XYZ file of C-alpha atoms in Angstrom:
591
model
C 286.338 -133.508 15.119
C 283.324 -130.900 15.604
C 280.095 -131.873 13.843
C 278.069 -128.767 12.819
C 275.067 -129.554 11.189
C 271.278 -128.214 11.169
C 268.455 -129.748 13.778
C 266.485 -131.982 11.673
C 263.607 -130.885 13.154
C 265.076 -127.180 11.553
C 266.170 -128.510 8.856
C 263.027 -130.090 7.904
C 261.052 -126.711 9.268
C 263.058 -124.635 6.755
C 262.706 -127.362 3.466
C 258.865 -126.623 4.762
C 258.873 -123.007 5.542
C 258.067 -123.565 9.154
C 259.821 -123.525 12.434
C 259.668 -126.211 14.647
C 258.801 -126.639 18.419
C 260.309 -129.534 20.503
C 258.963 -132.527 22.175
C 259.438 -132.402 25.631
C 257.273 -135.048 27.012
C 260.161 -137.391 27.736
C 262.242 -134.090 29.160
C 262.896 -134.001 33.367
C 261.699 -131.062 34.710
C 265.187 -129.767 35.458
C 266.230 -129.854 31.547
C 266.227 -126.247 29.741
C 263.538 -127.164 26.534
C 263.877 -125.099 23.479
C 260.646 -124.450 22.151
C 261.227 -122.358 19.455
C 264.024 -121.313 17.668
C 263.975 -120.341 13.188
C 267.629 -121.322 12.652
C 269.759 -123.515 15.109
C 273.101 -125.242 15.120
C 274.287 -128.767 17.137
C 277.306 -130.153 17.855
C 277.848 -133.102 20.167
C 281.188 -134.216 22.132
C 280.887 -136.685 24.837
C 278.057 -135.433 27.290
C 278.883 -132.347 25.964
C 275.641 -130.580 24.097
C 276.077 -127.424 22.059
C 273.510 -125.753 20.331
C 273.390 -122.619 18.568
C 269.733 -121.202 18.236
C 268.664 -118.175 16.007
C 265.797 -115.754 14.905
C 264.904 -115.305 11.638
C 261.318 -114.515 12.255
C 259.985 -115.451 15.706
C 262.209 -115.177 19.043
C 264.107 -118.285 20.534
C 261.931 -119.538 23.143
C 263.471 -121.932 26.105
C 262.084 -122.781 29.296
C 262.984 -124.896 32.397
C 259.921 -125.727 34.819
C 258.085 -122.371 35.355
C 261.046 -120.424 33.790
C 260.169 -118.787 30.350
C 262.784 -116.790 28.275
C 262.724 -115.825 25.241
C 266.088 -113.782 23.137
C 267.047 -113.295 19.311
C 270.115 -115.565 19.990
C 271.191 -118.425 22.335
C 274.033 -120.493 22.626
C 272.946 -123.730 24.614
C 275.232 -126.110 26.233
C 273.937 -128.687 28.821
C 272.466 -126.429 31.057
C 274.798 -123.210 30.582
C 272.696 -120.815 28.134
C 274.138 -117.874 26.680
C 271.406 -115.316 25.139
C 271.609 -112.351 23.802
C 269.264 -109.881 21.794
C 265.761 -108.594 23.109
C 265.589 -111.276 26.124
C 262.711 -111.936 27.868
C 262.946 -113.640 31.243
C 259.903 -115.165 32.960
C 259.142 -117.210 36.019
C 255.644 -118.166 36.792
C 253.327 -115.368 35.698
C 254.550 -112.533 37.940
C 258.154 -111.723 37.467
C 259.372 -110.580 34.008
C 262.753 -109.308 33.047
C 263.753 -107.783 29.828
C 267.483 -107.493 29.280
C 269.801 -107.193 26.121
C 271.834 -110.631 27.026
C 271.261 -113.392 29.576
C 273.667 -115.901 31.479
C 271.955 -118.565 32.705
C 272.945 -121.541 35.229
C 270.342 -123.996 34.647
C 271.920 -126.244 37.481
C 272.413 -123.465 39.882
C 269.176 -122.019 38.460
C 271.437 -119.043 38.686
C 270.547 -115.887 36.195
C 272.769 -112.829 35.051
C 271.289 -110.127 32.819
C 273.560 -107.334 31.269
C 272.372 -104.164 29.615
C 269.402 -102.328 29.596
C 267.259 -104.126 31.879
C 263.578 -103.963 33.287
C 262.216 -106.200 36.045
C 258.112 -106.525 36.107
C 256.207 -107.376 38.910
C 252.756 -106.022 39.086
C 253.054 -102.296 39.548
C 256.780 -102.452 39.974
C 259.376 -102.092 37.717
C 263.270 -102.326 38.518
C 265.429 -100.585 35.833
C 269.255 -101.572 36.299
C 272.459 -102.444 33.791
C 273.965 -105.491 35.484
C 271.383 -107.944 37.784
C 271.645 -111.722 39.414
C 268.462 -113.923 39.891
C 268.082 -116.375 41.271
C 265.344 -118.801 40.999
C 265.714 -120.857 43.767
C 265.602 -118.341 47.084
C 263.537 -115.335 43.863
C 265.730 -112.810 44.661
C 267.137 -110.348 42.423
C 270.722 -109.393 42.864
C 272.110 -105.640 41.172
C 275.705 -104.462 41.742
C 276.234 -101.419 39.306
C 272.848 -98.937 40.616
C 268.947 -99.714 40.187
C 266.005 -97.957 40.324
C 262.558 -99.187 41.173
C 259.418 -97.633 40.149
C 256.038 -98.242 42.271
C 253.207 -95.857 41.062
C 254.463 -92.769 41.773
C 257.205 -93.902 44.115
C 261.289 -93.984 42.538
C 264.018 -95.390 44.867
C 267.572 -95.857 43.058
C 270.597 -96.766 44.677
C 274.345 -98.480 43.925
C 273.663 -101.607 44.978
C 270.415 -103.903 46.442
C 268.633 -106.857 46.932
C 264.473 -107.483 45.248
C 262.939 -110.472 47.420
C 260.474 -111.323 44.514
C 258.118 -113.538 46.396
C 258.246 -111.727 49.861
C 257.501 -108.387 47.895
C 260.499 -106.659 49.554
C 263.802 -105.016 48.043
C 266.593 -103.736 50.099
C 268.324 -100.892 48.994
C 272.407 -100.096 50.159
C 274.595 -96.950 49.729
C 273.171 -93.740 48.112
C 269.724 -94.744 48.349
C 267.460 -92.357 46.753
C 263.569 -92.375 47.275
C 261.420 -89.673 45.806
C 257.947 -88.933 44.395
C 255.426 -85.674 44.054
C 255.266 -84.563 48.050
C 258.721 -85.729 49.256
C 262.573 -86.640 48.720
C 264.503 -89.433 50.871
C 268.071 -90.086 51.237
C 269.050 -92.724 52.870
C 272.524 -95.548 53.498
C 270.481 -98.236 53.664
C 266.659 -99.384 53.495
C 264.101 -101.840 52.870
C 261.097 -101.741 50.526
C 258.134 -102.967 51.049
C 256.398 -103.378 47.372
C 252.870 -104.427 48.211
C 252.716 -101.805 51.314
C 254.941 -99.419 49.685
C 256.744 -99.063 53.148
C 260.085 -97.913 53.408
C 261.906 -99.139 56.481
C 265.608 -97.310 56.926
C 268.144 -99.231 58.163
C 270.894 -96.620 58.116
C 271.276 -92.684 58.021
C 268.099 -91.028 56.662
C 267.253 -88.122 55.342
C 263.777 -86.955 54.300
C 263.088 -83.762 52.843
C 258.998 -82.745 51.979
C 258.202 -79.080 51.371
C 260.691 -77.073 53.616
C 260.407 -79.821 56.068
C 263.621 -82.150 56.813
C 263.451 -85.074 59.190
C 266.264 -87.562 60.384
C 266.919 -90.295 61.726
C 269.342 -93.228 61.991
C 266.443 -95.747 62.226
C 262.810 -96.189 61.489
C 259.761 -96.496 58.465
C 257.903 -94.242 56.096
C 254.684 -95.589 55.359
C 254.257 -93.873 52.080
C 250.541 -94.111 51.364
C 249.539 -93.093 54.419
C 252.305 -90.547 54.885
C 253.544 -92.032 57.994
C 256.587 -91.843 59.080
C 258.486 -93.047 62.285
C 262.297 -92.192 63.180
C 263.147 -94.215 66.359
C 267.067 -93.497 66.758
C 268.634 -90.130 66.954
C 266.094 -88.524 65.205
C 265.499 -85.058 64.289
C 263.153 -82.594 62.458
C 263.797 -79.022 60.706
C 261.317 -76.650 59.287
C 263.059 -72.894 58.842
C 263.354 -71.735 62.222
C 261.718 -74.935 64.013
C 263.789 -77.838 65.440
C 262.419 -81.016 67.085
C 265.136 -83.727 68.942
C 263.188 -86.563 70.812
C 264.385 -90.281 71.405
C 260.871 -91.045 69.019
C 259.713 -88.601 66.410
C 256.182 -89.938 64.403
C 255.544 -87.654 61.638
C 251.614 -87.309 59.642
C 252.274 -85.964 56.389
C 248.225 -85.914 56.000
C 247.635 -83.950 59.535
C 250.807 -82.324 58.848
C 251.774 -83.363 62.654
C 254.715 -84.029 64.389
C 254.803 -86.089 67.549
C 257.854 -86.109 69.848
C 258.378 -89.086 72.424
C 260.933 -89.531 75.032
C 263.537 -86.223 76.331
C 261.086 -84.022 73.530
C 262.580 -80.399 72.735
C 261.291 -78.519 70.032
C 262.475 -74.866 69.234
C 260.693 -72.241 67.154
C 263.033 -69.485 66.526
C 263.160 -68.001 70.266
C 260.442 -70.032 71.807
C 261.291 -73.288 73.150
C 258.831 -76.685 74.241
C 260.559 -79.404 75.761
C 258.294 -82.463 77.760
C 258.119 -86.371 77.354
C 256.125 -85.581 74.686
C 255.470 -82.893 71.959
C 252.843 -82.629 69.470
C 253.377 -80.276 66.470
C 250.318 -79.482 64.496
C 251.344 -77.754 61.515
C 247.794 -77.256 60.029
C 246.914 -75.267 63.590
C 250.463 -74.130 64.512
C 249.833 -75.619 68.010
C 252.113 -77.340 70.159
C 251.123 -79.927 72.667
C 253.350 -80.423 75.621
C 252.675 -83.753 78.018
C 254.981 -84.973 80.810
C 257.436 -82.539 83.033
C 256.335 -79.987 80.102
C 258.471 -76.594 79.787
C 257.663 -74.054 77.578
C 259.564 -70.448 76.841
C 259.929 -67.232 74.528
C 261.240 -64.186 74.918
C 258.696 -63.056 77.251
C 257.733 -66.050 79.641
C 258.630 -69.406 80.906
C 256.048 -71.692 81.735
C 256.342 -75.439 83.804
C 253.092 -77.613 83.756
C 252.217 -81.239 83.354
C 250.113 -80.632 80.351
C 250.725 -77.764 78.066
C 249.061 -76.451 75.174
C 250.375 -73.494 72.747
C 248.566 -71.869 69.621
C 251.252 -69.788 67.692
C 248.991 -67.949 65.917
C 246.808 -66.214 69.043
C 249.865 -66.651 71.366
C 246.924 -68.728 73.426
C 248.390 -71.462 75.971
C 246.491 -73.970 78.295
C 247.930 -75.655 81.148
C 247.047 -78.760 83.236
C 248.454 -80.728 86.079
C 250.388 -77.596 88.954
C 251.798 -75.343 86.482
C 254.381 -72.528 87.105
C 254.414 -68.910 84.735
C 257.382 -66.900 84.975
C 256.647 -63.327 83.307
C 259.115 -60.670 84.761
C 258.499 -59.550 87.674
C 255.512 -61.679 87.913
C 255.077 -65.202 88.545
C 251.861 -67.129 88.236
C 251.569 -70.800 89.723
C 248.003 -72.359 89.828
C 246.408 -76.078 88.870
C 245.370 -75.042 85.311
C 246.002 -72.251 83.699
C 243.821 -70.687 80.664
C 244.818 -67.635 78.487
C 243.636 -66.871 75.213
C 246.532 -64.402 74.024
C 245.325 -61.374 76.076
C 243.434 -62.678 79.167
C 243.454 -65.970 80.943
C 242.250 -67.652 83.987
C 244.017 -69.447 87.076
C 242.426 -71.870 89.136
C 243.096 -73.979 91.627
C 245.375 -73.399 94.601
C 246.183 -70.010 93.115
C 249.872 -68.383 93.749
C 250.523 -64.826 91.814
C 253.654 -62.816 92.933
C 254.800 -59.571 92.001
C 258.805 -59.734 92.933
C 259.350 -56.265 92.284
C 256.837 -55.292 94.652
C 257.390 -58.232 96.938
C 253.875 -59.232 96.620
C 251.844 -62.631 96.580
C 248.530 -63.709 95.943
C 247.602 -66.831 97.327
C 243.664 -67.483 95.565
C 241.695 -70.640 94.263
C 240.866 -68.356 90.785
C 243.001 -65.663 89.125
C 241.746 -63.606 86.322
C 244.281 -61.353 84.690
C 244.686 -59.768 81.609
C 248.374 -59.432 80.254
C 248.431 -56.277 78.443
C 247.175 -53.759 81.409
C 248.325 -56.093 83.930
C 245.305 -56.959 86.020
C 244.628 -59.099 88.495
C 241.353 -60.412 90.047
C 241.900 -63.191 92.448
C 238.338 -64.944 94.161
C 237.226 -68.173 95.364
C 237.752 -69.317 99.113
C 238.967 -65.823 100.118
C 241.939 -64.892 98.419
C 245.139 -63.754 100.655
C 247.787 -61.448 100.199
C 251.343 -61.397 101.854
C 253.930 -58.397 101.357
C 256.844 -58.098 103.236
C 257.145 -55.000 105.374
C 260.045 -54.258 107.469
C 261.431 -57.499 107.484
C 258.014 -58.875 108.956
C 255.284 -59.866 106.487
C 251.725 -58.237 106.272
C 248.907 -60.639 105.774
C 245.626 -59.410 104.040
C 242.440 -61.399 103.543
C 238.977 -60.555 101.323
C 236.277 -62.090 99.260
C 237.912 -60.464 96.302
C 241.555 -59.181 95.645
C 242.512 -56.611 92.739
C 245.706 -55.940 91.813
C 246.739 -53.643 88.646
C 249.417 -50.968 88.053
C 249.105 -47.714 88.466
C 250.412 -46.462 85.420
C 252.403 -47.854 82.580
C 255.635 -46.354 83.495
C 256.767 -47.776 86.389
C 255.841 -51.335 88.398
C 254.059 -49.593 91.270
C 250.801 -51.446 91.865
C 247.317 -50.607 93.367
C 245.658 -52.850 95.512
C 242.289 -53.270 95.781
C 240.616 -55.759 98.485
C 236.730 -56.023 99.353
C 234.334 -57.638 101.296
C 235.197 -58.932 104.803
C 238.616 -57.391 104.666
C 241.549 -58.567 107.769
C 244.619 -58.056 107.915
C 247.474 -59.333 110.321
C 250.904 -58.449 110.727
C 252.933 -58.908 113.984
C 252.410 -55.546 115.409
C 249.580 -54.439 113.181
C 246.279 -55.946 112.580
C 242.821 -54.463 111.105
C 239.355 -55.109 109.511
C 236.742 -53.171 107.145
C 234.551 -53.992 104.354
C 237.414 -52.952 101.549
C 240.827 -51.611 101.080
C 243.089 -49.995 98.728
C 247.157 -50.348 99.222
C 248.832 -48.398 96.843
C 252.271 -49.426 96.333
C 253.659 -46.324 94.936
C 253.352 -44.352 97.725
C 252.942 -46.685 100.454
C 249.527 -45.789 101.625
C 246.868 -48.314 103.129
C 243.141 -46.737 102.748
C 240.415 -48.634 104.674
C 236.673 -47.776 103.985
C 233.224 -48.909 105.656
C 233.775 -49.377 109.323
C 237.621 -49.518 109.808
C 238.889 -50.808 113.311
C 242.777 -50.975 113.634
C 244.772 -52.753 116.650
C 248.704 -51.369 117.008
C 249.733 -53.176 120.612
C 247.302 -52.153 123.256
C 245.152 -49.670 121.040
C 242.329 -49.546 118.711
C 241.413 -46.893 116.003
C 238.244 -46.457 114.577
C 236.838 -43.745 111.872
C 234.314 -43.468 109.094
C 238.007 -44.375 107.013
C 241.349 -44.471 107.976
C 244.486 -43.830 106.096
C 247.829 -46.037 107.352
C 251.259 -44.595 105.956
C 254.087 -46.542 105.769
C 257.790 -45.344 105.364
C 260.983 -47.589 104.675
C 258.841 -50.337 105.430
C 257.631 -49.565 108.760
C 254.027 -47.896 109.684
C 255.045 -43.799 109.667
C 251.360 -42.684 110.456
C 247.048 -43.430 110.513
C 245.005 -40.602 109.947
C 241.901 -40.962 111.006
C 238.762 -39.258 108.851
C 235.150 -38.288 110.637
C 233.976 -39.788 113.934
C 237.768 -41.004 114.768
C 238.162 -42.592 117.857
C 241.167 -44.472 119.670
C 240.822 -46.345 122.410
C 244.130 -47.760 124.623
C 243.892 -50.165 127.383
C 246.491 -52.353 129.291
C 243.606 -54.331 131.253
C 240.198 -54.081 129.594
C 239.201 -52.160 132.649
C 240.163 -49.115 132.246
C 240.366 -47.235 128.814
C 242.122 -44.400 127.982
C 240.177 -42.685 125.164
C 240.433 -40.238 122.210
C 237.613 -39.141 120.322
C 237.830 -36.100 117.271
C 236.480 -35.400 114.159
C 239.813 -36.261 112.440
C 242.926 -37.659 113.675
C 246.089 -38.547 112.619
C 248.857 -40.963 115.339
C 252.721 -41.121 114.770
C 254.819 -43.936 114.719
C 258.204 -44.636 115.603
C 259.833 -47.557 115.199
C 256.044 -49.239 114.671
C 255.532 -47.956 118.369
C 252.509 -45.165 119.151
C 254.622 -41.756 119.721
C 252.004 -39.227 119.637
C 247.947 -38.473 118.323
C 246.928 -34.902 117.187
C 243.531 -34.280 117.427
C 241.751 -31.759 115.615
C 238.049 -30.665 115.832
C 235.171 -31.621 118.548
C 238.669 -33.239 120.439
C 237.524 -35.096 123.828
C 239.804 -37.343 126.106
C 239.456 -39.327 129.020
C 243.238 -40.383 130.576
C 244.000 -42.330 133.603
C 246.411 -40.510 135.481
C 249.702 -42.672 137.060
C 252.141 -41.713 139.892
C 255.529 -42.656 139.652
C 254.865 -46.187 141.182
C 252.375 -46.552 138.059
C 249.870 -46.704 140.408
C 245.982 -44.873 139.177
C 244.716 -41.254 141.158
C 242.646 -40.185 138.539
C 240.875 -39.643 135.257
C 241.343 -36.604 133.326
C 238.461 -35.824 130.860
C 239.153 -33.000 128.498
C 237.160 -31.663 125.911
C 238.522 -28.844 123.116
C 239.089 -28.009 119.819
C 242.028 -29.759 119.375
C 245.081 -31.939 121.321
C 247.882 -33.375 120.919
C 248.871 -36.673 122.922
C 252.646 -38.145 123.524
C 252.939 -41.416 124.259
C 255.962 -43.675 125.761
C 256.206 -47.217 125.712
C 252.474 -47.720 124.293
C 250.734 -45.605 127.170
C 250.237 -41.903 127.681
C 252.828 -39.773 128.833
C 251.894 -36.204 128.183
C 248.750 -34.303 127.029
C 248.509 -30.290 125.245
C 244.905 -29.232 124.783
C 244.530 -26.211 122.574
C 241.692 -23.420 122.379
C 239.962 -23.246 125.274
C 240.406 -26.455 126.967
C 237.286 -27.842 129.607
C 238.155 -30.856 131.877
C 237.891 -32.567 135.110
C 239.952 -34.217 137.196
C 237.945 -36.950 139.007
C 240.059 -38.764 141.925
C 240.207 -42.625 141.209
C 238.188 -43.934 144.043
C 235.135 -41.954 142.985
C 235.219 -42.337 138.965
C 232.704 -43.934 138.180
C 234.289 -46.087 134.630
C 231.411 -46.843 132.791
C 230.072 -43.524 132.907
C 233.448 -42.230 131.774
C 233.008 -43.572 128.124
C 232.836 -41.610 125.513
C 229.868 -41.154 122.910
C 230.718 -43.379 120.287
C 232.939 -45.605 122.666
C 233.436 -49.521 121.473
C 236.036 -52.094 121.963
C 235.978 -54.913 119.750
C 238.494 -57.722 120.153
C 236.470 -60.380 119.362
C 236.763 -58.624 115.420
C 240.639 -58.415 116.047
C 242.692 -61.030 114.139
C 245.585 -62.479 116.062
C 247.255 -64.489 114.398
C 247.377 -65.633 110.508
C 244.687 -68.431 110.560
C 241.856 -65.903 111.923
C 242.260 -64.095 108.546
């Protein structure tokens, strides 16, 4: 038969008027003590302890060890409490939980808490309807959706974990993190309470201003707006995509770093290295490692590439390779500040359209007129010509088109000018090739070698024609000299002259004004009788197989015909006579 009757200690509290506390200095440490409770009940069966505890006034208050609760109602029985109404939970003097009932395991030192309840711990509070505790490992169990509060910081998800002593919660399955700058989504993370670092241990999703970022694995550090996606991560702003094996993102320098098979897309222009840097603050890009960068206009290859968006400004380092239609730039570092940059270092421009290349140790160029400068170490140009390619060497090289509708370029080279090609070769203090129309000029003390003849003049202009040399006109004081031996020198001297080319062989000179000649005439065995000196107005000389075959004087012709044995060759040359081929480059290295 059940006994119900009042604690005497109760009983004699509520004859008195006051409520008494129990004696627990002959309690074990593992025994749940009531220390409070207005109105209680007892009944006693065997080992078997109920008691039935109740608030009139002040709260039932129980502890075991460190643990603390306190509710409006409690059924006690050994160690199983049942509590219900306004219950406080408290181990130590860190963790609270409020909760509007309580089932507690005081032998498992196992806790369940139904309603509305509120976990404390310093800054954080945990707000869920249906949480385990336990108070052996001090971790907090909920099933049925939590959310945790941190100073500004929410996260709320299904289901989770709260290591209470290690300062740690683990979220699982709609996880939800949010505060003023950003939103996170996320299948699975871990919390760091003290740090306030979130560590994602699943699919992630984080969203701050029009940014999104994603990853499968990595950490936010939240104060410091750090955050750190290490498996297939990715990054979207508008137009902007980033894919990397590593992406670090700075919420503070608004930067976004890219490590391992980096690409990172803006609308049409496209960065991809072993690493990209993303300034947002700046809108530069950093490029490092086998960097490539492209828009709609260029491509460019480097080691080390830097891009400003705003000025369209780039910086290269390490060989680096532009590609701008038709032209392609290739130098050690590049420098261009949105309208005119610099090249340096092994220096390699090329126009394809005009099959043209610039080999220079500096390049400056400006994009929108199209101008080139190349210096340093004597700059070089190659163009191909006929299937054969035309060297040309100078202190300085210009290059710059002649007008804005078309590609056609003019050439401009000065200073110790030489040029070689196979059958061609020449020297003068500068030069102008105009690409147009095919047309070499050479100014200040012009020599020319074709073969086995010179041609000198105050300036000389070469012609070419489907890519072979068509004619060289000669202007004041012309003079061509042809030899076989070095001995003897067949000579033609005018005021202006202009020689005819076929198939890059000499086919005939016409001399006009103050014309003199002085020809070595052959038999038929090729064998010298004479020298033929002519002077006239004007002349006109065929030749065949690089030596003279036929002369026509015109206008009143005066010559001589001196028999070989008794010319006398010195004497026979001309005013103005020179033969230079210690100036004549023969081969590509004596440009």
């Amino acid at each position: 038969m059940k006994h119900l009757f009042l604690f005497m200690a109760l009983l004699g509290a509520v004859l008195n008027g006051q409520a008494q506390v129990a004696d627990t200095s002959k309690v074990s440490d593992d025994e749940i003590i009531v220390d409070h409770s207005d109105l209680g009940e007892f009944s006693q069966r065997g080992d078997t302890t109920v008691q039935k505890l109740m608030k009139e006034i002040q709260q039932v208050a129980l502890h075991q060890d460190d643990l603390f609760m306190f509710c409006d109602t409690a059924i006690l029985i050994n160690k199983q409490l049942v509590a219900d109404g306004n219950v406080i939970f408290q181990q130590g003097d860190s963790l609270s939980v409020f909760a509007d009932s309580l089932r507690y395991d005081g032998e498992e030192r196992l806790a369940d808490l139904f309603g509305e309840i509120v976990l404390l711990k310093g800054d954080q509070q945990l707000f869920t309807t249906r949480m385990t505790y336990d108070l052996k490992t001090k971790v907090a169990i909920f099933r049925e959706g939590a959310t945790l509060t941190n100073d500004t910081i929410h996260l709320s998800s299904k289901r989770g974990y709260y290591y209470v002593d290690s300062d740690e919660a683990f979220f699982k399955d709609s996880v939800v993190v949010y505060n003023d700058d950003f939103i996170l989504f996320s299948d699975t993370l871990r919390f760091d309470t003290e740090d306030r670092v979130a560590t994602f241990l699943g699919p992630t999703l984080i969203e701050q201003d029009s940014a999104k970022m994603y990853t499968d694995a990595g950490y936010y550090d939240i104060p410091n707006e750090v955050a750190l996606f290490t498996m297939n991560p990715q990054y979207e702003k508008g137009v902007q995509q980033a894919l990397a094996d590593t992406i670090r993102y700075n919420g503070k320098l608004k930067e976004v770093r890219l490590m391992g098979n980096a690409r990172f897309r803006d609308g049409p222009k496209l960065a991809i290295a072993d690493t990209i840097r993303y300034e947002d603050i700046g809108e530069v890009t950093v490029l490092v490692g086998e960097a490539h960068y492209e828009d709609e206009e260029q491509e460019i290859d480097s080691q080390f590439i830097r891009y400003e968006k705003k000025t369209d400004a780039f910086f290269t380092s390490g060989r680096a390779r532009l590609s701008d239609p038709p032209q392609i730039l290739e130098a050690d570092e590049i420098d261009f500040d949105g309208e005119e940059g610099i090249a340096s270092g092994k220096v390699i421009w090329a126009d394809t359209a005009e099959q043209i290349t610039v080999f220079a140790e500096r390049a400056d160029y400006n994009k929108a007129t199209d101008f080139l400068l190349a210096s340093g170490d004597r700059p070089m140009m190659a163009t191909v010509i006929n299937a054969d390619t035309l060297y040309m060497r100078a202190d300085t090289l210009i290059a710059r088109k002649q007008s804005e509708t078309d590609s056609a370029r003019l050439l401009i080279a000065y200073v110790d000018v030489r040029i070689y090609k196979s059958d061609l070769q020449g020297v003068c203090d500068s030069l102008a090739y105009a690409t147009k129309d095919s047309l070499f000029r050479f100014y200040d003390d012009p020599v020319l070698w074709s073969d086995t003849t010179q041609f000198t003049a105050d300036t000389i202009m070469m012609q070419m024609r489907n890519e072979a040399m068509d004619y060289i006109r000669m202007i004041d004081n012309a003079f061509i000299n042809n030899t076989t031996d070095e001995v003897l020198y067949n000579q033609i001297k005018g005021k202006n002259v202009r020689a005819f080319f076929k198939e890059s062989e000499l086919e005939r000179i016409r001399v006009n004004g103050n014309a003199e000649s002085v020809y070595y005439a052959q038999d038929e065995q090729k064998a010298y009788i004479g020298v033929n000196k002519t002077a006239c107005s004007s002349m006109l000389i065929y030749f065949g197989s690089n030596e003279v075959d036929n002369i026509m004087f015109y206008a009143e012709p005066k010559g001589d015909f001196i028999p070989i044995r008794k010319a006398k060759h010195d004497e026979l040359k001309l005013q103005g006579f020179r033969w230079e081929p210690e100036r004549r480059p023969l081969k590509k290295s004596d440009l």
